[in-house]
Amino acid sequence: MPVAFKIRKKREGFMKFVFGLRQKLIIGFGGLLVIMTIVGGQSVILLSRLGQSIDVILRENYRSVIASQEMKESISGMDDGAQFSLLGQVDKGHEFEVQNIPRFEKALDIELHNITLSGEGEKVERLRNLYEGYRTEYPKVLDKNRSPAERQAVYFNTLLPLFEQIRNTADEVLQMNQEAMVAASNRAKEIAAQATRRMYLLLFVGAALAVIFVIFMGRSILLPLQTLTQSVRDIEQGHLDLVVQVRSHDELGQLAEAFNAMAARLREFRRGTRVRLMRTQQIVQQALDSLPDAVVLLSSEGQVEMVNRTATALCGLKPGEPVNNSHAPWLPALFKAIREGHPVQPKGYESTIQIFDHGQERFFLPQAIPILDEEKRLMGITIVLADVTRLRKLDELKSGLLSTVSHELRTPLTSLQMAVYLLLEEKVGILAPKQVELLVAAREDIDRLLHIIDNLLDLSRIESGRVRMELQKMMPREIIYQAVDPMRAFFQDHGITLDVDIGAETPGVWADPARIGLVLTNLLSNALKYTPAGGSVRVGAHPEEETVRFSVSDTGVGIPEPYLPRIFDKFFRVPDQTTTGGAGLGLAIAKEIVEAHGGQIECQSREGEGSTFSFTLRRADKPLQKNS
């Protein structure tokens, strides 16, 4: 048994060496190369033979034919010259002699050096001898000293027979070479026919061998690759239980074995991942359930992925269901805002969501945060509903208490104000300088307290909705100058430049004249307080698509970035920026008034560089909604 195993291993090793992928490729492409080499070599040989045959026709026999034809024509010309001499035109005969003798001798010389056929040499030698005799007798016919009878006797007895023999012999040489050309042409045709037959045979054999090599390559290389490709696609679809059959021991077989090992590792990894995923999901669910706030996780397609117990109890949401208005009317709006790239952050009690829990009214502050991948693509959305019911009630109690206290304090403060004014007017007696100083200080404090109380009362009325905005069409220039003109002298006294910049063709806006003026006055007052001498303040108005944006920019001390989110809160003042007077209510009142107009107010600032407060009012050339 061990011996048989060793023999089988040796045979497998031999087969692996002989039929490896590299050897298969060498066999396939090498065979095609051999076929191409054989076909090309045969083509070169056959074309060479055919070229040689054509060269014989064109180079050797054709020259002899031309030379023979030239000799026939030139000897005929010489004979014509002899006949002209016999007729008495000896000079014309000499012309024919001069023209044709060099032609004949040149053609004869070409033929003497181009003898290629059997028997052609004897005929050419005979032709030369005949020409020498003809050349010897020819001058006698042209000799004027001889009598016409003698010249005629020489011509008819000697010269004419030699002429006929020369012409016939040249014609025989011409016919001999023409027959040789015909034979060479026939041989060339036969070689071409043989070459065609051989080429067809070689092409057939080459095509058959190429088909055999292609089939061999396809079965041994392409088919296993197609099987592996399909297996990879099945793995991509999640079919990790797939096993590829290993049918060879070459590189493709090794690749199949590695593929099976990879699939086995993936199956193990999937089992371990499922366990960890389930454990992680349970931990996350327990963590979410432990939170007092309602938490909802949505997919990027708008499907509920996870919810905690609080969200299920309040809204009836369950994992796996799509965003549905029937469960939570506020949920689609939050999802849409995130999909459009607008994170939802809590802005105050005005953005709370009202939910009835077992008949009890509760208020929640929503916050929606997008979950992004490394490429900033949306993967999901986290929504948190913070329960602010108790805080809202405390805030309402605080607002009610401030309103009540303000009402209760206003009457005695008014009485104190009247009493101080009467004392300062010395209606009850003359005052000492120290008494005047104390009463002036008391009057300023009373005025400041009354101003704070008036602001608190206004804020309370606006928040409760008891103040109705009397909106009417106003031009931005009118609004700005009504606020700027009374304060221009204060800016000049402090050495601050005050500029107005109103965009061309800025349309009118819907505004309450009294309330909107208070907003600009508060913003200008803050700019005056926090801008040092030599600085500048710019008030402007510019149109936007649906609104007109008003702005107040200064070059003052600016606001540190950490305090910007709280700048519009009630009673908030930036630390280390203490100024005379003010209780931190001006910006809060401005915010409530602007939002009551249906606009928005915001602040942009850099510490040490200045601040820009801007707010929007709806354009008067746009229709005003009924609920505004």
XYZ file of C-alpha atoms in Angstrom:
628
model
C 0.000 0.000 0.000
C 2.735 2.563 0.753
C 4.454 1.651 -2.560
C 1.214 2.252 -4.529
C 0.706 5.538 -2.720
C 4.258 6.643 -3.648
C 3.717 5.649 -7.307
C 0.429 7.591 -7.417
C 2.069 10.676 -5.833
C 4.900 10.516 -8.390
C 2.389 10.239 -11.251
C 0.391 13.158 -9.851
C 3.566 15.205 -9.491
C 4.516 14.362 -13.081
C 1.062 15.333 -14.375
C 1.173 18.499 -12.326
C 4.508 19.405 -13.912
C 3.501 18.505 -17.464
C 0.046 20.065 -17.434
C 0.615 23.149 -15.330
C -1.092 26.390 -16.338
C 2.132 27.748 -17.748
C 2.713 24.571 -19.801
C -0.873 24.679 -21.086
C -0.439 28.245 -22.219
C 2.904 27.361 -23.872
C 1.304 24.395 -25.666
C -1.670 26.473 -26.808
C 0.131 29.578 -27.992
C 3.228 27.629 -29.103
C 1.096 25.414 -31.356
C -0.515 28.443 -32.941
C 2.973 29.933 -33.434
C 4.212 26.726 -35.143
C 1.187 26.756 -37.477
C 1.796 30.375 -38.357
C 5.524 29.662 -38.944
C 4.832 26.700 -41.263
C 2.214 28.566 -43.261
C 4.458 31.618 -43.520
C 7.516 29.549 -44.548
C 5.635 27.695 -47.263
C 4.231 30.978 -48.530
C 7.727 32.469 -48.774
C 9.093 29.406 -50.659
C 6.231 29.285 -53.148
C 6.297 32.996 -53.759
C 10.091 32.821 -54.290
C 9.709 30.096 -56.924
C 6.959 31.979 -58.656
C 9.066 35.130 -58.621
C 12.006 33.285 -60.208
C 9.802 32.006 -63.043
C 8.441 35.440 -63.711
C 11.987 36.866 -63.616
C 13.094 34.399 -66.328
C 10.191 35.492 -68.501
C 10.812 39.180 -68.029
C 14.610 39.288 -67.861
C 16.040 36.675 -70.301
C 13.584 35.620 -72.997
C 11.962 39.012 -73.284
C 15.319 40.661 -74.062
C 15.998 38.106 -76.809
C 12.573 38.719 -78.320
C 13.149 42.465 -78.385
C 16.633 42.045 -79.888
C 15.354 39.677 -82.647
C 12.553 42.044 -83.530
C 15.049 44.933 -83.654
C 17.327 42.977 -86.020
C 14.430 42.158 -88.345
C 13.370 45.792 -88.524
C 16.901 47.149 -89.011
C 17.821 44.583 -91.752
C 14.581 45.484 -93.526
C 15.610 49.155 -93.331
C 18.976 48.345 -94.853
C 17.264 46.436 -97.653
C 15.059 49.483 -98.322
C 18.218 51.614 -98.597
C 19.671 49.178 -101.168
C 16.481 49.362 -103.245
C 16.538 53.209 -103.166
C 20.125 53.076 -104.469
C 19.111 50.812 -107.347
C 16.417 53.335 -108.229
C 19.001 56.079 -108.453
C 18.589 57.626 -104.949
C 21.995 56.694 -103.643
C 22.064 59.449 -100.998
C 18.832 58.229 -99.457
C 20.260 54.718 -99.468
C 23.249 55.941 -97.493
C 20.846 57.498 -94.942
C 19.179 54.135 -94.438
C 22.619 52.552 -94.077
C 23.716 55.026 -91.402
C 20.447 54.611 -89.438
C 20.060 50.824 -89.455
C 23.571 49.334 -89.349
C 24.186 50.523 -85.707
C 20.692 49.287 -84.691
C 21.335 45.830 -86.123
C 24.778 45.478 -84.624
C 23.583 46.628 -81.208
C 20.669 44.169 -81.199
C 23.004 41.395 -82.408
C 25.416 42.124 -79.586
C 22.564 41.916 -77.024
C 21.482 38.578 -78.429
C 25.037 37.208 -78.439
C 25.255 37.934 -74.684
C 21.753 36.652 -73.824
C 21.777 33.071 -75.131
C 19.597 31.042 -72.670
C 18.016 28.297 -74.769
C 19.339 25.064 -76.272
C 20.091 25.577 -79.988
C 19.833 29.326 -79.687
C 23.621 29.763 -79.844
C 24.005 27.984 -83.250
C 21.266 30.146 -84.748
C 22.789 33.336 -83.402
C 26.254 32.335 -84.692
C 24.773 31.624 -88.144
C 23.010 34.974 -87.953
C 26.312 36.748 -87.258
C 28.060 35.023 -90.181
C 25.237 35.883 -92.521
C 25.364 39.509 -91.383
C 29.120 39.692 -91.960
C 28.598 38.534 -95.547
C 25.716 40.952 -95.987
C 27.804 43.768 -94.509
C 30.613 42.994 -96.984
C 28.369 43.023 -100.072
C 26.124 45.919 -99.067
C 28.523 48.786 -99.987
C 28.772 47.441 -103.540
C 25.119 48.217 -104.142
C 25.633 51.801 -102.940
C 28.837 52.353 -104.969
C 28.196 55.070 -107.592
C 31.265 54.007 -109.601
C 29.637 50.745 -110.515
C 27.173 50.501 -113.345
C 23.509 49.948 -112.557
C 23.699 46.505 -114.109
C 26.536 45.461 -111.857
C 24.796 46.812 -108.753
C 21.563 45.029 -109.681
C 23.444 41.797 -110.210
C 25.070 42.117 -106.751
C 21.727 42.881 -105.126
C 19.698 40.105 -106.718
C 22.382 37.441 -106.795
C 24.010 37.985 -103.387
C 22.484 40.661 -101.172
C 18.793 39.734 -101.435
C 19.305 36.024 -100.583
C 21.458 37.018 -97.592
C 18.748 39.497 -96.480
C 16.080 36.765 -96.583
C 18.292 34.312 -94.703
C 19.130 36.930 -92.008
C 15.459 37.870 -91.545
C 14.339 34.237 -91.386
C 17.093 33.325 -88.911
C 16.168 36.322 -86.669
C 12.551 35.271 -86.873
C 13.518 31.738 -85.832
C 15.400 33.136 -82.786
C 12.342 35.305 -81.953
C 9.962 32.338 -82.264
C 12.257 30.189 -80.125
C 12.280 32.769 -77.301
C 8.534 33.374 -77.558
C 7.924 29.643 -77.209
C 10.259 29.645 -74.188
C 8.290 32.549 -72.672
C 5.025 30.665 -73.177
C 6.541 27.591 -71.536
C 7.859 29.688 -68.612
C 4.443 31.292 -68.242
C 2.811 27.879 -68.138
C 5.338 26.759 -65.528
C 4.578 29.891 -63.454
C 0.864 29.173 -63.671
C 1.472 25.614 -62.587
C 3.605 26.794 -59.637
C 0.891 29.298 -58.701
C -1.751 26.576 -58.870
C 0.409 24.302 -56.715
C 0.998 27.145 -54.277
C -2.737 27.819 -54.064
C -3.488 24.154 -53.390
C -0.767 23.945 -50.755
C -1.948 27.172 -49.111
C -5.513 25.873 -48.956
C -4.269 22.624 -47.469
C -2.083 24.425 -44.941
C -4.903 26.805 -44.028
C -7.274 23.873 -43.508
C -4.753 21.990 -41.402
C -3.878 25.183 -39.464
C -7.543 25.990 -38.820
C -8.189 22.428 -37.640
C -5.183 22.529 -35.317
C -6.208 25.997 -34.062
C -9.695 24.700 -33.249
C -8.128 21.792 -31.394
C -5.891 24.169 -29.423
C -8.838 26.478 -28.643
C -10.920 23.545 -27.419
C -7.982 22.404 -25.345
C -7.477 25.875 -23.865
C -11.195 26.283 -23.219
C -11.577 22.970 -21.410
C -8.388 23.229 -19.416
C -8.296 26.987 -18.630
C -11.418 28.934 -19.573
C -13.976 26.447 -18.211
C -12.376 26.320 -14.722
C -12.108 30.136 -14.748
C -15.803 30.468 -15.639
C -16.657 28.074 -12.814
C -14.605 30.126 -10.364
C -16.161 33.375 -11.612
C -19.681 32.028 -11.090
C -18.675 30.789 -7.645
C -17.386 34.262 -6.732
C -20.722 35.766 -7.808
C -22.575 33.202 -5.684
C -20.356 34.121 -2.725
C -21.166 37.780 -3.380
C -24.878 36.922 -3.124
C -24.230 35.353 0.288
C -24.090 31.645 -0.676
C -21.138 30.833 1.549
C -21.930 27.097 1.651
C -20.685 26.723 -1.934
C -17.777 24.292 -2.576
C -15.859 24.357 -5.871
C -14.919 20.949 -7.312
C -11.127 20.576 -7.768
C -10.467 18.658 -11.017
C -6.807 19.485 -11.701
C -3.539 19.949 -9.889
C -2.313 22.994 -11.797
C -2.505 26.610 -10.702
C -6.262 26.685 -11.321
C -6.671 23.688 -9.058
C -4.641 25.456 -6.382
C -6.817 28.535 -6.866
C -9.962 26.417 -6.403
C -8.546 24.930 -3.199
C -7.693 28.420 -1.909
C -11.194 29.564 -2.849
C -12.762 26.727 -0.860
C -10.537 27.574 2.121
C -11.597 31.231 1.865
C -15.287 30.226 1.744
C -14.815 28.073 4.849
C -13.167 30.995 6.686
C -16.019 33.267 5.607
C -18.574 30.781 6.952
C -16.785 30.733 10.283
C -16.523 34.521 10.274
C -20.228 34.859 9.453
C -21.208 32.605 12.330
C -19.008 34.561 14.731
C -20.222 37.889 13.331
C -23.857 36.892 13.746
C -23.270 36.024 17.384
C -21.431 39.295 18.050
C -24.026 41.273 16.122
C -26.878 39.772 18.092
C -25.042 40.428 21.356
C -24.277 44.020 20.314
C -27.869 44.581 19.219
C -29.157 43.325 22.566
C -26.743 45.596 24.456
C -27.712 48.611 22.324
C -31.411 47.858 22.780
C -31.005 47.561 26.544
C -29.008 50.812 26.603
C -31.717 52.596 24.623
C -34.471 51.176 26.848
C -32.661 52.510 29.899
C -32.855 56.097 28.606
C -35.774 58.210 29.867
C -36.027 60.055 26.541
C -37.677 58.606 23.439
C -35.048 57.426 20.940
C -35.736 56.352 17.321
C -33.159 55.074 14.804
C -34.175 55.375 11.132
C -32.486 53.955 8.040
C -31.564 56.188 5.100
C -34.677 54.852 3.284
C -37.011 55.995 6.061
C -37.553 52.675 7.824
C -37.585 52.317 11.598
C -34.509 50.301 12.620
C -34.601 50.513 16.440
C -36.780 52.180 19.079
C -36.667 52.160 22.854
C -39.591 51.417 25.168
C -40.360 55.108 25.702
C -40.740 55.748 21.922
C -42.920 52.647 21.539
C -45.152 53.654 24.441
C -45.520 57.260 23.284
C -45.790 56.862 19.493
C -46.476 53.186 18.861
C -43.396 52.851 16.655
C -42.004 49.371 15.982
C -38.806 48.195 14.254
C -39.186 47.342 10.575
C -42.097 49.639 9.737
C -41.759 52.692 7.472
C -42.206 56.258 8.619
C -45.969 56.617 9.018
C -47.989 59.728 9.698
C -50.619 57.759 11.599
C -48.163 56.870 14.390
C -46.163 60.104 14.575
C -47.215 63.069 12.403
C -44.005 64.924 13.273
C -41.668 62.092 12.178
C -41.825 62.553 8.345
C -40.974 66.249 8.670
C -37.851 65.461 10.727
C -36.816 62.723 8.272
C -37.298 65.071 5.295
C -35.250 67.825 6.948
C -32.310 65.463 7.517
C -32.497 64.079 3.953
C -32.295 67.644 2.667
C -29.168 68.267 4.763
C -30.712 70.308 7.624
C -29.916 68.857 11.064
C -32.710 69.498 13.553
C -31.465 71.055 16.794
C -33.647 72.144 19.746
C -34.369 75.889 19.455
C -36.582 76.509 22.452
C -40.011 75.733 23.744
C -41.609 77.059 20.565
C -40.293 73.975 18.705
C -41.673 71.419 21.182
C -43.876 68.531 20.069
C -47.152 67.962 21.928
C -47.968 64.304 22.662
C -50.836 62.963 24.764
C -49.782 60.064 26.969
C -52.832 58.311 28.509
C -54.790 61.533 28.254
C -52.022 63.616 29.831
C -50.444 66.425 27.822
C -46.671 66.176 27.514
C -44.107 68.252 25.605
C -40.935 66.954 23.936
C -38.056 68.825 22.365
C -36.931 66.978 19.163
C -33.355 66.571 18.020
C -32.463 64.758 14.765
C -28.830 63.876 14.039
C -27.643 62.303 10.750
C -25.404 59.216 10.840
C -22.775 59.564 8.082
C -20.130 57.181 6.752
C -16.529 58.087 5.941
C -17.596 59.537 2.574
C -20.255 61.742 4.227
C -23.117 59.644 2.827
C -26.268 59.269 4.888
C -26.500 55.888 6.622
C -29.245 56.584 9.130
C -30.848 59.120 11.430
C -30.981 59.306 15.226
C -34.015 61.093 16.676
C -34.179 61.954 20.381
C -37.283 63.401 22.062
C -36.293 65.113 25.306
C -39.176 65.379 27.804
C -39.406 69.075 28.719
C -42.934 68.974 30.162
C -41.809 69.812 33.692
C -39.310 72.436 32.521
C -41.928 74.075 30.358
C -44.377 74.258 33.247
C -41.631 75.751 35.419
C -40.904 78.295 32.710
C -44.593 79.171 32.450
C -44.744 79.571 36.240
C -41.630 81.747 36.110
C -43.104 83.890 33.343
C -46.369 84.191 35.260
C -44.532 85.077 38.445
C -42.433 87.715 36.662
C -45.544 89.176 35.073
C -47.358 89.312 38.429
C -44.373 90.759 40.255
C -43.851 93.303 37.488
C -47.472 94.431 37.733
C -47.257 94.653 41.514
C -43.975 96.572 41.453
C -44.927 99.022 38.721
C -47.495 100.961 40.848
C -45.246 101.665 43.874
C -42.315 102.422 41.585
C -44.433 104.936 39.687
C -45.351 106.594 42.992
C -41.696 106.679 44.041
C -40.789 108.156 40.636
C -43.376 110.962 41.055
C -42.198 111.654 44.617
C -38.542 111.901 43.540
C -39.449 114.197 40.657
C -41.430 116.463 43.023
C -38.544 116.599 45.472
C -36.081 117.414 42.683
C -38.373 120.226 41.530
C -38.158 121.554 45.190
C -41.936 121.733 45.491
C -41.670 120.847 49.189
C -38.539 122.761 50.079
C -35.058 123.666 49.049
C -32.570 120.749 48.829
C -28.943 120.664 49.755
C -26.432 119.671 47.014
C -25.858 116.282 48.632
C -29.611 115.655 48.765
C -29.928 116.551 45.054
C -27.126 114.108 44.229
C -28.841 111.279 46.125
C -32.242 111.998 44.582
C -30.778 112.076 41.031
C -29.181 108.672 41.638
C -32.500 107.376 43.024
C -34.372 108.739 39.983
C -31.963 106.965 37.553
C -32.360 103.669 39.435
C -36.156 104.046 39.447
C -36.156 104.773 35.678
C -33.985 101.754 35.066
C -36.257 99.524 37.152
C -39.340 100.828 35.355
C -37.659 100.134 32.006
C -36.864 96.575 33.094
C -40.441 96.066 34.323
C -41.861 97.409 31.041
C -39.601 95.008 29.124
C -40.723 92.102 31.306
C -44.367 92.980 30.774
C -43.860 93.305 27.006
C -42.002 89.998 26.881
C -44.694 88.279 28.916
C -47.470 89.630 26.687
C -45.649 88.627 23.475
C -44.897 85.117 24.747
C -48.475 84.580 25.857
C -49.810 85.817 22.505
C -51.791 88.643 24.038
C -50.020 91.203 21.836
C -51.429 91.313 18.324
C -49.087 92.587 15.621
C -50.746 95.260 13.520
C -48.965 94.483 10.280
C -48.975 97.080 7.549
C -46.888 97.790 4.497
C -43.781 99.835 5.340
C -40.699 100.791 3.362
C -37.343 99.666 4.827
C -35.981 103.215 4.504
C -38.821 104.499 6.733
C -38.250 101.790 9.363
C -34.484 102.372 9.493
C -34.517 106.163 9.643
C -37.248 106.192 12.331
C -34.803 104.273 14.527
C -31.551 105.898 13.368
C -32.448 109.610 13.444
C -33.213 109.839 17.222
C -29.916 108.061 18.050
C -27.588 109.786 15.598
C -26.601 112.442 18.180
C -25.614 109.744 20.733
C -23.306 108.108 18.195
C -21.695 111.451 17.393
C -21.154 112.146 21.100
C -19.347 108.793 21.462
C -17.193 109.367 18.336
C -18.779 106.446 16.419
C -19.583 106.613 12.698
C -23.160 105.625 11.834
C -23.880 104.672 8.196
C -27.025 103.506 6.404
C -26.909 101.113 3.418
C -30.233 100.245 1.765
C -30.130 98.103 -1.369
C -31.532 99.469 -4.600
C -35.089 98.411 -5.438
C -35.621 97.014 -1.929
C -39.382 96.309 -1.692
C -41.664 97.141 1.219
C -42.248 94.756 4.126
C -45.074 93.728 6.430
C -44.346 95.190 9.873
C -45.872 96.622 13.036
C -44.432 100.185 13.112
C -44.146 100.428 16.891
C -42.780 96.941 17.569
C -40.303 96.687 14.690
C -38.849 100.070 15.623
C -38.174 98.669 19.107
C -36.132 95.844 17.546
C -33.860 98.206 15.627
C -33.571 100.530 18.626
C -32.426 97.639 20.864
C -29.852 96.512 18.277
C -28.550 100.060 17.829
C -28.348 100.531 21.610
C -26.215 97.374 21.955
C -23.951 98.513 19.096
C -23.533 101.894 20.817
C -22.675 100.240 24.165
C -20.079 97.767 22.868
C -18.359 99.828 20.114
C -15.414 101.972 21.272
C -14.785 105.523 20.082
C -13.438 105.652 16.536
C -15.444 102.578 15.515
C -18.324 102.369 13.057
C -21.855 100.989 12.885
C -23.680 100.177 9.643
C -27.446 99.684 9.316
C -28.681 98.067 6.112
C -31.576 96.389 4.309
C -31.318 94.128 1.245
C -33.946 92.017 -0.572
C -34.009 88.216 -0.608
C -36.283 85.775 -2.407
C -39.191 85.845 0.048
C -37.996 88.370 2.646
C -36.000 91.543 3.227
C -32.981 91.206 5.533
C -32.233 94.049 7.950
C -28.788 94.137 9.572
C -26.843 96.107 12.185
C -23.053 95.611 12.001
C -20.480 97.107 14.366
C -16.730 97.032 14.889
C -17.013 96.539 18.630
C -15.618 93.994 21.063
C -17.544 91.080 19.565
C -19.003 88.038 21.290
C -16.981 84.909 22.195
C -18.149 81.891 20.171
C -19.213 79.758 23.191
C -21.809 82.396 24.160
C -23.396 82.883 20.717
C -26.082 80.141 21.143
C -27.342 81.855 24.348
C -27.223 85.454 23.175
C -31.030 85.653 22.712
C -31.877 84.006 26.071
C -33.705 86.041 28.720
C -31.481 87.673 31.363
C -28.308 86.461 29.618
C -25.341 88.797 29.507
C -21.878 87.944 28.178
C -19.440 87.659 31.101
C -16.652 90.255 31.378
C -18.586 92.668 29.151
C -20.331 94.684 31.858
C -21.849 97.987 30.867
C -24.123 100.414 32.609
C -27.750 99.387 32.815
C -29.536 96.533 31.084
C -30.882 93.273 32.434
C -30.326 91.034 29.377
C -33.879 91.406 28.051
C -33.381 93.562 24.920
C -32.312 90.788 22.546
C -34.886 88.368 23.959
C -37.652 90.917 23.275
C -36.241 91.578 19.779
C -36.294 87.836 19.044
C -39.912 87.456 20.181
C -41.030 90.480 18.114
C -39.259 89.292 14.945
C -40.657 85.770 15.273
C -44.113 87.231 15.905
C -43.689 88.930 12.505
C -42.910 85.531 10.937
C -39.209 86.303 10.519
C -35.940 85.064 11.966
C -33.135 86.796 13.837
C -29.519 85.681 14.067
C -26.108 86.857 15.156
C -22.657 86.470 13.627
C -19.660 87.643 15.622
C -15.916 87.283 16.126
C -14.361 88.295 19.392
C -12.393 91.499 18.960
C -13.688 92.110 15.409
C -17.312 93.102 15.926
C -20.809 91.660 15.529
C -23.601 91.575 12.942
C -27.216 91.161 14.050
C -29.708 90.561 11.247
C -33.404 89.740 11.020
C -35.867 89.105 8.187
C -39.331 90.481 7.461
C -41.682 89.221 4.781
C -41.822 91.196 1.559
C -44.948 93.228 0.977
C -44.995 92.314 -2.739
C -45.678 88.706 -1.684
C -49.170 87.675 -0.487
C -49.582 87.672 3.308
C -50.915 84.388 4.714
C -54.200 84.476 6.610
C -52.761 82.971 9.769
C -49.978 85.579 9.958
